[in-house]
mmCIF file of C-alpha atoms in Angstrom:
data_model
loop_
_atom_site.group_PDB
_atom_site.id
_atom_site.type_symbol
_atom_site.label_atom_id
_atom_site.label_comp_id
_atom_site.label_asym_id
_atom_site.label_seq_id
_atom_site.Cartn_x
_atom_site.Cartn_y
_atom_site.Cartn_z
ATOM 1 C CA MET A 12 107.172 176.297 -39.542
ATOM 2 C CA ASN A 13 109.454 177.005 -36.598
ATOM 3 C CA VAL A 14 110.852 173.895 -34.908
ATOM 4 C CA GLN A 15 111.434 174.286 -31.182
ATOM 5 C CA PRO A 16 114.995 173.431 -30.156
ATOM 6 C CA PRO A 17 115.236 170.381 -27.890
ATOM 7 C CA ALA A 18 115.378 170.818 -24.118
ATOM 8 C CA PRO A 19 117.544 168.938 -21.594
ATOM 9 C CA LEU A 20 116.294 165.920 -19.674
ATOM 10 C CA HIS A 21 116.533 165.728 -15.883
ATOM 11 C CA GLY A 22 115.983 163.246 -13.082
ATOM 12 C CA PRO A 23 113.887 161.759 -11.700
ATOM 13 C CA GLU A 24 111.920 161.594 -14.977
ATOM 14 C CA PHE A 25 115.137 160.677 -16.793
ATOM 15 C CA SER A 26 117.873 159.087 -14.671
ATOM 16 C CA SER A 27 118.106 158.487 -10.939
ATOM 17 C CA TYR A 28 120.334 161.557 -10.447
ATOM 18 C CA ALA A 29 118.817 164.675 -8.931
ATOM 19 C CA ALA A 30 117.886 167.378 -11.443
ATOM 20 C CA SER A 31 120.516 169.699 -9.978
ATOM 21 C CA GLU A 32 123.345 167.196 -10.582
ATOM 22 C CA VAL A 33 123.234 167.003 -14.381
ATOM 23 C CA SER A 34 121.270 168.180 -17.409
ATOM 24 C CA TRP A 35 121.189 165.450 -20.048
ATOM 25 C CA LEU A 36 121.335 166.809 -23.617
ATOM 26 C CA LEU A 37 119.772 163.606 -24.900
ATOM 27 C CA THR A 38 116.567 162.303 -26.468
ATOM 28 C CA ASP A 39 114.648 159.818 -24.324
ATOM 29 C CA LEU A 40 114.394 156.503 -26.200
ATOM 30 C CA SER A 41 113.222 154.468 -23.207
ATOM 31 C CA HIS A 42 110.210 153.239 -25.190
ATOM 32 C CA VAL A 43 112.294 151.793 -28.041
ATOM 33 C CA ALA A 44 113.581 148.196 -28.126
ATOM 34 C CA LEU A 45 117.231 148.694 -29.039
ATOM 35 C CA GLU A 46 119.022 145.863 -27.217
ATOM 36 C CA ALA A 47 120.761 143.025 -29.056
ATOM 37 C CA PRO A 48 123.013 140.150 -27.868
ATOM 38 C CA ALA A 49 126.735 140.921 -27.745
ATOM 39 C CA ALA A 50 127.647 138.286 -30.356
ATOM 40 C CA GLU A 51 125.058 139.632 -32.795
ATOM 41 C CA ARG A 52 126.254 143.219 -32.326
ATOM 42 C CA GLU A 53 129.906 142.187 -32.664
ATOM 43 C CA ALA A 54 129.272 140.324 -35.930
ATOM 44 C CA MET A 55 127.368 143.308 -37.299
ATOM 45 C CA MET A 56 130.103 145.777 -36.350
ATOM 46 C CA GLN A 57 133.008 143.711 -37.674
ATOM 47 C CA ALA A 58 131.144 143.026 -40.917
ATOM 48 C CA LYS A 59 130.641 146.807 -41.258
ATOM 49 C CA ALA A 60 126.907 146.108 -41.503
ATOM 50 C CA GLY A 61 126.044 148.707 -38.903
ATOM 51 C CA HIS A 62 127.475 151.030 -36.305
ATOM 52 C CA TYR A 63 127.820 150.168 -32.611
ATOM 53 C CA ALA A 64 125.801 153.256 -31.628
ATOM 54 C CA GLU A 65 122.727 152.172 -33.604
ATOM 55 C CA SER A 66 121.808 149.556 -30.987
ATOM 56 C CA LEU A 67 122.483 148.766 -27.335
ATOM 57 C CA PRO A 68 124.067 145.788 -25.575
ATOM 58 C CA ILE A 69 121.867 143.853 -23.192
ATOM 59 C CA GLU A 70 122.530 145.215 -19.707
ATOM 60 C CA TYR A 71 124.765 142.919 -17.674
ATOM 61 C CA GLN A 72 123.012 141.765 -14.511
ATOM 62 C CA PRO A 73 125.754 141.304 -11.905
ATOM 63 C CA THR A 74 125.874 138.269 -9.643
ATOM 64 C CA GLY A 75 126.002 138.647 -5.876
ATOM 65 C CA GLU A 76 129.685 137.723 -5.972
ATOM 66 C CA TYR A 77 130.393 140.422 -8.540
ATOM 67 C CA LEU A 78 128.468 143.059 -6.561
ATOM 68 C CA ASP A 79 130.525 142.145 -3.504
ATOM 69 C CA LEU A 80 133.654 142.860 -5.552
ATOM 70 C CA PHE A 81 132.224 146.250 -6.567
ATOM 71 C CA HIS A 82 131.617 147.206 -2.941
ATOM 72 C CA GLU A 83 135.079 145.970 -1.935
ATOM 73 C CA ALA A 84 136.666 147.949 -4.761
ATOM 74 C CA LEU A 85 134.722 151.048 -3.775
ATOM 75 C CA ALA A 86 135.812 150.781 -0.150
ATOM 76 C CA ALA A 87 139.438 150.216 -1.163
ATOM 77 C CA SER A 88 139.698 152.981 -3.758
ATOM 78 C CA ALA A 89 137.300 155.705 -2.564
ATOM 79 C CA GLU A 90 140.056 157.953 -1.196
ATOM 80 C CA ARG A 91 142.186 157.473 -4.297
ATOM 81 C CA VAL A 92 139.255 158.416 -6.528
ATOM 82 C CA ALA A 93 138.404 161.400 -4.294
ATOM 83 C CA HIS A 94 141.995 162.640 -4.557
ATOM 84 C CA ALA A 95 141.910 162.367 -8.352
ATOM 85 C CA VAL A 96 138.547 164.189 -8.413
ATOM 86 C CA GLY A 97 139.987 167.001 -6.320
ATOM 87 C CA VAL A 98 143.161 167.355 -8.393
ATOM 88 C CA VAL A 99 141.441 167.368 -11.782
ATOM 89 C CA THR A 100 138.731 169.794 -10.594
ATOM 90 C CA GLU A 101 141.352 172.226 -9.304
ATOM 91 C CA LEU A 102 143.129 172.060 -12.673
ATOM 92 C CA VAL A 103 139.829 172.793 -14.429
ATOM 93 C CA LEU A 104 139.070 175.758 -12.159
ATOM 94 C CA ALA A 105 142.576 177.089 -12.747
ATOM 95 C CA ALA A 106 142.045 176.834 -16.509
ATOM 96 C CA ARG A 107 138.431 178.032 -16.702
ATOM 97 C CA SER A 108 137.897 179.954 -13.424
ATOM 98 C CA SER A 109 134.765 179.604 -11.302
ATOM 99 C CA SER A 110 132.737 180.200 -14.479
ATOM 100 C CA ALA A 111 133.629 176.736 -15.777
ATOM 101 C CA VAL A 112 130.908 174.689 -17.467
ATOM 102 C CA LEU A 113 131.353 170.931 -17.089
ATOM 103 C CA VAL A 114 130.248 168.904 -20.101
ATOM 104 C CA SER A 115 130.511 165.168 -19.475
ATOM 105 C CA LEU A 116 130.747 162.630 -22.253
ATOM 106 C CA ALA A 117 127.840 160.299 -21.559
ATOM 107 C CA ARG A 118 127.818 157.940 -19.983
ATOM 108 C CA ALA A 119 131.144 157.123 -18.261
ATOM 109 C CA GLY A 120 131.919 160.795 -17.837
ATOM 110 C CA THR A 121 128.648 161.641 -16.106
ATOM 111 C CA PRO A 122 129.363 160.386 -12.552
ATOM 112 C CA VAL A 123 132.823 161.980 -12.819
ATOM 113 C CA GLY A 124 131.296 165.307 -13.808
ATOM 114 C CA ILE A 125 128.914 165.103 -10.853
ATOM 115 C CA LEU A 126 131.802 164.398 -8.481
ATOM 116 C CA MET A 127 133.789 167.327 -9.907
ATOM 117 C CA ARG A 128 130.762 169.562 -9.448
ATOM 118 C CA ARG A 129 130.506 168.383 -5.824
ATOM 119 C CA TRP A 130 134.226 169.060 -5.253
ATOM 120 C CA ALA A 131 133.889 172.627 -6.557
ATOM 121 C CA ARG A 132 131.030 173.176 -4.115
ATOM 122 C CA PHE A 133 132.901 171.486 -1.236
ATOM 123 C CA ALA A 134 136.252 173.247 -1.727
ATOM 124 C CA HIS A 135 135.136 176.620 -3.099
ATOM 125 C CA GLY A 136 131.399 177.029 -2.568
ATOM 126 C CA VAL A 137 130.995 177.214 -6.358
ATOM 127 C CA GLN A 138 127.984 175.740 -8.185
ATOM 128 C CA LEU A 139 129.160 174.688 -11.643
ATOM 129 C CA PRO A 140 126.692 173.972 -14.458
ATOM 130 C CA HIS A 141 126.972 170.358 -15.594
ATOM 131 C CA TYR A 142 125.687 168.740 -18.765
ATOM 132 C CA ALA A 143 126.014 165.289 -20.328
ATOM 133 C CA VAL A 144 126.358 164.970 -24.097
ATOM 134 C CA SER A 145 126.888 162.138 -26.552
ATOM 135 C CA ILE A 146 130.006 161.494 -28.583
ATOM 136 C CA VAL A 147 130.208 158.524 -30.940
ATOM 137 C CA ARG A 148 133.408 157.081 -32.377
ATOM 138 C CA SER A 149 133.600 157.775 -36.145
ATOM 139 C CA ARG A 150 130.392 159.861 -35.977
ATOM 140 C CA GLY A 151 131.577 162.735 -33.799
ATOM 141 C CA ILE A 152 129.990 164.758 -31.025
ATOM 142 C CA ASP A 153 126.301 165.689 -30.893
ATOM 143 C CA LEU A 154 126.190 168.935 -32.888
ATOM 144 C CA GLU A 155 122.700 169.817 -31.669
ATOM 145 C CA ALA A 156 124.001 169.598 -28.087
ATOM 146 C CA MET A 157 126.940 171.842 -28.995
ATOM 147 C CA ARG A 158 124.552 174.425 -30.430
ATOM 148 C CA TYR A 159 122.495 174.281 -27.249
ATOM 149 C CA LEU A 160 125.582 174.868 -25.111
ATOM 150 C CA ALA A 161 126.690 177.791 -27.287
ATOM 151 C CA ARG A 162 123.269 179.427 -26.909
ATOM 152 C CA HIS A 163 123.394 179.203 -23.114
ATOM 153 C CA HIS A 164 127.095 179.517 -22.210
ATOM 154 C CA ASP A 165 130.384 180.945 -23.410
ATOM 155 C CA PRO A 166 132.030 178.061 -25.328
ATOM 156 C CA ALA A 167 135.410 179.197 -23.973
ATOM 157 C CA GLN A 168 134.272 178.223 -20.455
ATOM 158 C CA VAL A 169 133.311 174.647 -21.393
ATOM 159 C CA MET A 170 135.492 171.795 -20.152
ATOM 160 C CA PHE A 171 134.715 168.351 -21.519
ATOM 161 C CA VAL A 172 134.862 165.553 -18.923
ATOM 162 C CA ASP A 173 135.305 161.779 -19.116
ATOM 163 C CA GLY A 174 136.246 158.988 -16.726
ATOM 164 C CA TRP A 175 139.555 157.762 -18.112
ATOM 165 C CA THR A 176 141.574 157.377 -21.304
ATOM 166 C CA GLY A 177 142.504 154.145 -23.035
ATOM 167 C CA LYS A 178 144.432 154.497 -26.271
ATOM 168 C CA GLY A 179 142.986 157.958 -26.915
ATOM 169 C CA ALA A 180 140.311 157.287 -29.563
ATOM 170 C CA ILE A 181 137.721 159.522 -27.888
ATOM 171 C CA CYS A 182 140.273 162.310 -27.358
ATOM 172 C CA ARG A 183 140.992 162.203 -31.085
ATOM 173 C CA GLU A 184 137.278 162.049 -31.940
ATOM 174 C CA LEU A 185 136.543 165.049 -29.723
ATOM 175 C CA ARG A 186 139.352 167.126 -31.201
ATOM 176 C CA GLU A 187 138.323 166.347 -34.780
ATOM 177 C CA ALA A 188 134.634 167.030 -34.121
ATOM 178 C CA VAL A 189 135.223 170.343 -32.366
ATOM 179 C CA THR A 190 137.659 171.460 -35.091
ATOM 180 C CA LEU A 191 135.177 170.615 -37.862
ATOM 181 C CA LEU A 192 132.393 172.441 -36.026
ATOM 182 C CA ALA A 193 134.456 175.632 -35.796
ATOM 183 C CA GLU A 194 135.686 175.363 -39.403
ATOM 184 C CA SER A 195 132.086 175.064 -40.618
ATOM 185 C CA GLY A 196 131.169 178.373 -38.977
ATOM 186 C CA GLY A 197 129.836 176.897 -35.725
ATOM 187 C CA PRO A 198 130.861 177.810 -32.183
ATOM 188 C CA ALA A 199 134.518 177.345 -31.194
ATOM 189 C CA PHE A 200 134.977 174.982 -28.247
ATOM 190 C CA ASP A 201 138.290 173.974 -26.676
ATOM 191 C CA PRO A 202 138.663 170.188 -27.242
ATOM 192 C CA GLN A 203 140.631 169.729 -24.018
ATOM 193 C CA LEU A 204 139.352 166.693 -22.079
ATOM 194 C CA ALA A 205 139.523 166.417 -18.280
ATOM 195 C CA VAL A 206 139.678 162.866 -16.891
ATOM 196 C CA LEU A 207 140.254 161.181 -13.563
ATOM 197 C CA ALA A 208 142.913 158.855 -14.997
ATOM 198 C CA ASP A 209 144.991 159.335 -18.133
ATOM 199 C CA PRO A 210 147.128 156.190 -18.488
ATOM 200 C CA GLY A 211 147.122 156.697 -22.253
ATOM 201 C CA GLY A 212 148.912 160.057 -22.045
ATOM 202 C CA CYS A 213 146.193 161.686 -24.162
ATOM 203 C CA THR A 214 145.360 164.891 -22.268
ATOM 204 C CA GLY A 215 146.957 167.493 -20.039
ATOM 205 C CA VAL A 216 144.068 167.748 -17.547
ATOM 206 C CA PHE A 217 143.912 164.688 -15.304
ATOM 207 C CA GLY A 218 143.824 163.570 -11.702
ATOM 208 C CA THR A 219 146.494 160.898 -12.236
ATOM 209 C CA ARG A 220 148.197 159.057 -15.062
ATOM 210 C CA ASP A 221 148.118 155.781 -13.131
ATOM 211 C CA ASP A 222 145.917 153.016 -14.507
ATOM 212 C CA PHE A 223 143.770 152.116 -11.528
ATOM 213 C CA LEU A 224 140.267 150.829 -10.953
ATOM 214 C CA ILE A 225 137.612 153.535 -10.875
ATOM 215 C CA PRO A 226 134.739 151.523 -9.373
ATOM 216 C CA SER A 227 132.137 153.099 -11.665
ATOM 217 C CA ALA A 228 133.797 151.142 -14.500
ATOM 218 C CA CYS A 229 132.658 147.882 -12.867
ATOM 219 C CA LEU A 230 128.988 148.343 -13.722
ATOM 220 C CA ASN A 231 126.849 149.809 -16.481
ATOM 221 C CA SER A 232 123.670 151.837 -16.024
ATOM 222 C CA THR A 233 123.274 150.919 -12.342
ATOM 223 C CA VAL A 234 126.240 153.137 -11.466
ATOM 224 C CA SER A 235 125.422 155.799 -14.078
ATOM 225 C CA GLY A 236 121.995 157.029 -13.074
ATOM 226 C CA LEU A 237 120.245 154.070 -14.771
ATOM 227 C CA VAL A 238 120.988 155.575 -18.181
ATOM 228 C CA SER A 239 122.104 153.477 -21.152
ATOM 229 C CA ARG A 240 125.052 154.263 -23.350
ATOM 230 C CA THR A 241 124.118 156.740 -26.074
ATOM 231 C CA VAL A 242 122.394 155.906 -29.343
ATOM 232 C CA LEU A 243 122.680 157.466 -32.788
ATOM 233 C CA ASN A 244 120.187 155.778 -35.074
ATOM 234 C CA ASP A 245 118.518 157.687 -37.915
ATOM 235 C CA ARG A 246 115.277 155.783 -37.397
ATOM 236 C CA TYR A 247 114.765 157.515 -34.055
ATOM 237 C CA ILE A 248 117.024 160.582 -34.109
ATOM 238 C CA GLY A 249 115.922 163.043 -36.758
ATOM 239 C CA PRO A 250 117.342 166.477 -37.625
ATOM 240 C CA GLY A 251 117.302 168.968 -34.782
ATOM 241 C CA ARG A 252 117.256 166.310 -32.047
ATOM 242 C CA PHE A 253 119.893 165.308 -29.526
ATOM 243 C CA HIS A 254 121.437 161.841 -29.693
ATOM 244 C CA GLY A 255 119.415 159.313 -27.692
ATOM 245 C CA ALA A 256 119.620 157.076 -24.632
ATOM 246 C CA LYS A 257 117.344 154.954 -22.473
ATOM 247 C CA PHE A 258 116.385 155.292 -18.826
ATOM 248 C CA TYR A 259 116.263 151.802 -17.287
ATOM 249 C CA GLN A 260 113.854 152.635 -14.495
ATOM 250 C CA GLU A 261 113.090 148.934 -14.028
ATOM 251 C CA LEU A 262 116.646 148.403 -12.745
ATOM 252 C CA ALA A 263 116.123 150.790 -9.814
ATOM 253 C CA PRO A 264 116.289 148.022 -7.146
ATOM 254 C CA GLY A 265 119.952 147.444 -8.048
ATOM 255 C CA ASP A 266 120.910 151.085 -8.517
ATOM 256 C CA VAL A 267 124.118 152.101 -6.730
ATOM 257 C CA SER A 268 124.622 155.415 -8.539
ATOM 258 C CA GLY A 269 123.982 157.561 -5.469
ATOM 259 C CA LEU A 270 125.901 155.195 -3.190
ATOM 260 C CA PHE A 271 128.989 155.503 -5.425
ATOM 261 C CA LEU A 272 128.862 159.306 -5.487
ATOM 262 C CA ASP A 273 128.260 159.621 -1.747
ATOM 263 C CA ALA A 274 131.091 157.210 -0.887
ATOM 264 C CA ILE A 275 133.588 159.271 -2.883
ATOM 265 C CA GLU A 276 132.268 162.612 -1.594
ATOM 266 C CA ALA A 277 132.564 161.369 1.999
ATOM 267 C CA CYS A 278 136.346 161.152 1.439
ATOM 268 C CA PHE A 279 136.716 164.780 0.321
ATOM 269 C CA PRO A 280 137.659 166.111 3.790
ATOM 270 C CA ALA A 281 140.280 163.358 4.216
ATOM 271 C CA VAL A 282 142.059 164.209 0.947
ATOM 272 C CA ALA A 283 141.612 168.003 0.910
ATOM 273 C CA ALA A 284 145.044 168.842 2.325
ATOM 274 C CA ARG A 285 146.808 166.460 -0.083
ATOM 275 C CA VAL A 286 144.880 167.850 -3.035
ATOM 276 C CA ALA A 287 145.798 171.408 -2.022
ATOM 277 C CA ALA A 288 149.480 170.423 -2.027
ATOM 278 C CA ASP A 289 149.456 168.135 -5.062
ATOM 279 C CA TRP A 290 147.519 170.007 -7.724
ATOM 280 C CA PRO A 291 149.822 173.083 -7.913
ATOM 281 C CA ALA A 292 152.831 170.762 -8.163
ATOM 282 C CA LEU A 293 151.153 168.853 -10.989
ATOM 283 C CA ALA A 294 150.096 172.097 -12.685
ATOM 284 C CA ALA A 295 153.749 173.189 -12.774
ATOM 285 C CA THR A 296 154.889 170.051 -14.607
ATOM 286 C CA ASP A 297 154.971 169.419 -18.352
ATOM 287 C CA ARG A 298 151.644 167.696 -18.982
ATOM 288 C CA THR A 299 151.896 167.638 -22.760
ATOM 289 C CA PRO A 300 150.213 164.480 -24.105
ATOM 290 C CA ASP A 301 152.680 161.953 -25.510
ATOM 291 C CA TRP A 302 150.019 159.540 -26.866
ATOM 292 C CA SER A 303 151.935 156.621 -25.403
ATOM 293 C CA GLY A 304 148.717 154.610 -25.161
ATOM 294 C CA TRP A 305 148.139 154.815 -28.908
ATOM 295 C CA LYS A 306 151.691 153.670 -29.639
ATOM 296 C CA ILE A 307 151.381 150.756 -27.227
ATOM 297 C CA ALA A 308 148.017 149.775 -28.715
ATOM 298 C CA LEU A 309 149.547 149.626 -32.198
ATOM 299 C CA ARG A 310 152.411 147.457 -30.903
ATOM 300 C CA LEU A 311 150.125 145.023 -29.067
ATOM 301 C CA SER A 312 147.712 144.840 -32.015
ATOM 302 C CA GLU A 313 150.582 143.683 -34.202
ATOM 303 C CA GLU A 314 151.843 141.191 -31.605
ATOM 304 C CA TYR A 315 148.395 139.594 -31.274
ATOM 305 C CA GLY A 316 147.554 139.665 -34.972
ATOM 306 C CA LEU A 317 144.722 142.179 -34.787
ATOM 307 C CA ASP A 318 144.134 143.992 -38.068
ATOM 308 C CA ASP A 319 142.021 146.684 -36.370
ATOM 309 C CA VAL A 320 143.445 148.636 -33.422
ATOM 310 C CA ASN A 321 139.875 149.245 -32.228
ATOM 311 C CA LEU A 322 139.722 145.579 -31.201
ATOM 312 C CA LEU A 323 142.239 146.352 -28.459
ATOM 313 C CA LYS A 324 141.038 148.206 -25.343
ATOM 314 C CA PRO A 325 143.799 149.157 -22.875
ATOM 315 C CA GLY A 326 143.270 150.028 -19.221
ATOM 316 C CA VAL A 327 141.071 148.770 -16.397
ATOM 317 C CA GLY A 328 137.980 150.696 -17.468
ATOM 318 C CA GLU A 329 138.168 149.675 -21.107
ATOM 319 C CA THR A 330 138.923 146.025 -20.296
ATOM 320 C CA THR A 331 135.865 145.940 -18.064
ATOM 321 C CA ARG A 332 133.735 147.311 -20.892
ATOM 322 C CA VAL A 333 135.019 144.587 -23.232
ATOM 323 C CA LEU A 334 134.026 141.872 -20.756
ATOM 324 C CA LEU A 335 130.624 143.415 -20.033
ATOM 325 C CA ARG A 336 129.536 144.603 -23.460
ATOM 326 C CA ARG A 337 131.589 143.104 -26.272
ATOM 327 C CA SER A 338 132.724 139.640 -27.421
ATOM 328 C CA PRO A 339 135.979 139.249 -25.479
ATOM 329 C CA TRP A 340 138.822 137.145 -26.879
ATOM 330 C CA ARG A 341 141.444 137.336 -24.152
ATOM 331 C CA VAL A 342 142.663 139.585 -21.340
ATOM 332 C CA LEU A 343 146.235 140.684 -20.704
ATOM 333 C CA ILE A 344 147.204 141.647 -17.154
ATOM 334 C CA ARG A 345 150.351 142.968 -15.528
ATOM 335 C CA PRO A 346 151.272 140.466 -12.786
ATOM 336 C CA ASP A 347 151.819 143.069 -10.053
ATOM 337 C CA ALA A 348 148.312 144.484 -10.686
ATOM 338 C CA ARG A 349 146.509 141.150 -10.189
ATOM 339 C CA ALA A 350 145.430 141.995 -6.620
ATOM 340 C CA GLU A 351 143.512 145.058 -7.878
ATOM 341 C CA LEU A 352 141.775 143.247 -10.727
ATOM 342 C CA GLY A 353 139.393 140.932 -8.891
ATOM 343 C CA HIS A 354 136.360 142.000 -10.917
ATOM 344 C CA VAL A 355 138.217 141.583 -14.229
ATOM 345 C CA LEU A 356 139.440 138.102 -13.266
ATOM 346 C CA LEU A 357 135.941 137.087 -12.138
ATOM 347 C CA LEU A 358 134.322 138.289 -15.381
ATOM 348 C CA ALA A 359 136.995 136.489 -17.427
ATOM 349 C CA LYS A 360 136.456 133.297 -15.439
ATOM 350 C CA ASP A 361 132.669 133.490 -15.791
ATOM 351 C CA THR A 362 132.917 133.921 -19.562
ATOM 352 C CA GLY A 363 135.743 131.406 -20.109
ATOM 353 C CA ILE A 364 138.161 134.017 -21.447
ATOM 354 C CA PRO A 365 141.887 133.245 -21.090
ATOM 355 C CA VAL A 366 144.051 135.627 -19.065
ATOM 356 C CA ASP A 367 147.685 136.147 -20.086
ATOM 357 C CA GLU A 368 150.242 137.713 -17.765
ATOM 358 C CA VAL A 369 152.455 140.253 -19.543
ATOM 359 C CA ALA A 370 155.284 141.507 -17.370
ATOM 360 C CA ASP A 371 156.116 144.757 -19.166
ATOM 361 C CA LEU A 372 152.521 145.908 -19.713
ATOM 362 C CA PRO A 373 152.245 149.679 -19.064
ATOM 363 C CA TYR A 374 148.547 149.272 -18.190
ATOM 364 C CA ALA A 375 147.133 147.188 -15.364
ATOM 365 C CA CYS A 376 145.268 145.194 -18.004
ATOM 366 C CA VAL A 377 144.202 145.161 -21.647
ATOM 367 C CA GLY A 378 141.075 143.648 -23.180
ATOM 368 C CA LEU A 379 141.131 142.094 -26.653
ATOM 369 C CA ILE A 380 137.910 141.756 -28.662
ATOM 370 C CA ARG A 381 137.447 138.534 -30.613
ATOM 371 C CA PRO A 382 138.534 139.140 -34.238
ATOM 372 C CA LYS A 383 136.179 138.191 -37.020
ATOM 373 C CA GLY A 384 136.656 134.524 -37.897
ATOM 374 C CA ALA A 385 138.324 133.535 -34.637
ATOM 375 C CA LYS A 386 136.703 130.231 -33.625
ATOM 376 C CA GLY A 387 138.062 129.832 -30.124
ATOM 377 C CA ALA A 388 139.344 131.918 -27.299
ATOM 378 C CA THR A 389 142.895 130.754 -27.849
ATOM 379 C CA GLN A 390 143.010 131.087 -31.642
#
């Protein structure tokens, strides 16, 4: 019996993005109850009783005050994000030519991939194919999605895309997964990862290495096409199927996915001249990854008594994720970055998480997940 290979999902049936913006190489699990409270998921993960990708966190419903901070952050940083989008897209086109295929790591990479696709159209009149695929820490990248891509495109033209780097765990996961795929006789993909911000020093294709707030990090599905984070659970994902995700169509009244994209795209003309001057200068520099983020994470883990480096999440984007989706223990911030961290400070205040100022912190902030057995936020 011949099994038909899976087909991509598209909006508006899956996600609030237009069908032309992204093809999701995912299985629709919208009908499955997968959500669990953060504390329950954290206990399960730290007890090694299950993997984080087998379930989903309950979607954070932002307060009016928090949404105001999102809109303020978007207004303040739109040009900076647009500049980073332009720079990283030009680096990708230089590396892959106008035949580049953008493959975002769902879900944080998806709005970035859409913006890069829009920049290529704006600056060069080029329509780049764009897909979103799942990658899961300690489980690797979706092999069925990789096979799909290899059937439809030259693997050498693929550029993987994400929002930002923290300590580099996903960069390492991607490299290992792609290497294993090739060594097992599968298609050979380049594991290079393009990101807007690379404060961890994990990749050579980036818009900036500054740790700054990318407003899409402030929210979950409502800034990512109403799509959940990805799921890999054997009860629902059998052989020959893509990893899964949910489409939260019921959250449509609060969806700002299109607003975010349009606000950044509106800044493209204002940053075009700077991008044209800056990207060749950056391309000429030594962009070899130094993995400084990983080294710093190991140092801080030791200082704060964490026996698992995965309990430490450096950078604005990762700290936000800790506060929204995990069981946070404390937040470290660099004093001079406080003015840019309004949403982090508000989330910490709302959840009663202590904030420590650390003067020599190379990141704007770092989120620490509560270690197993810790009874209080200050223990």
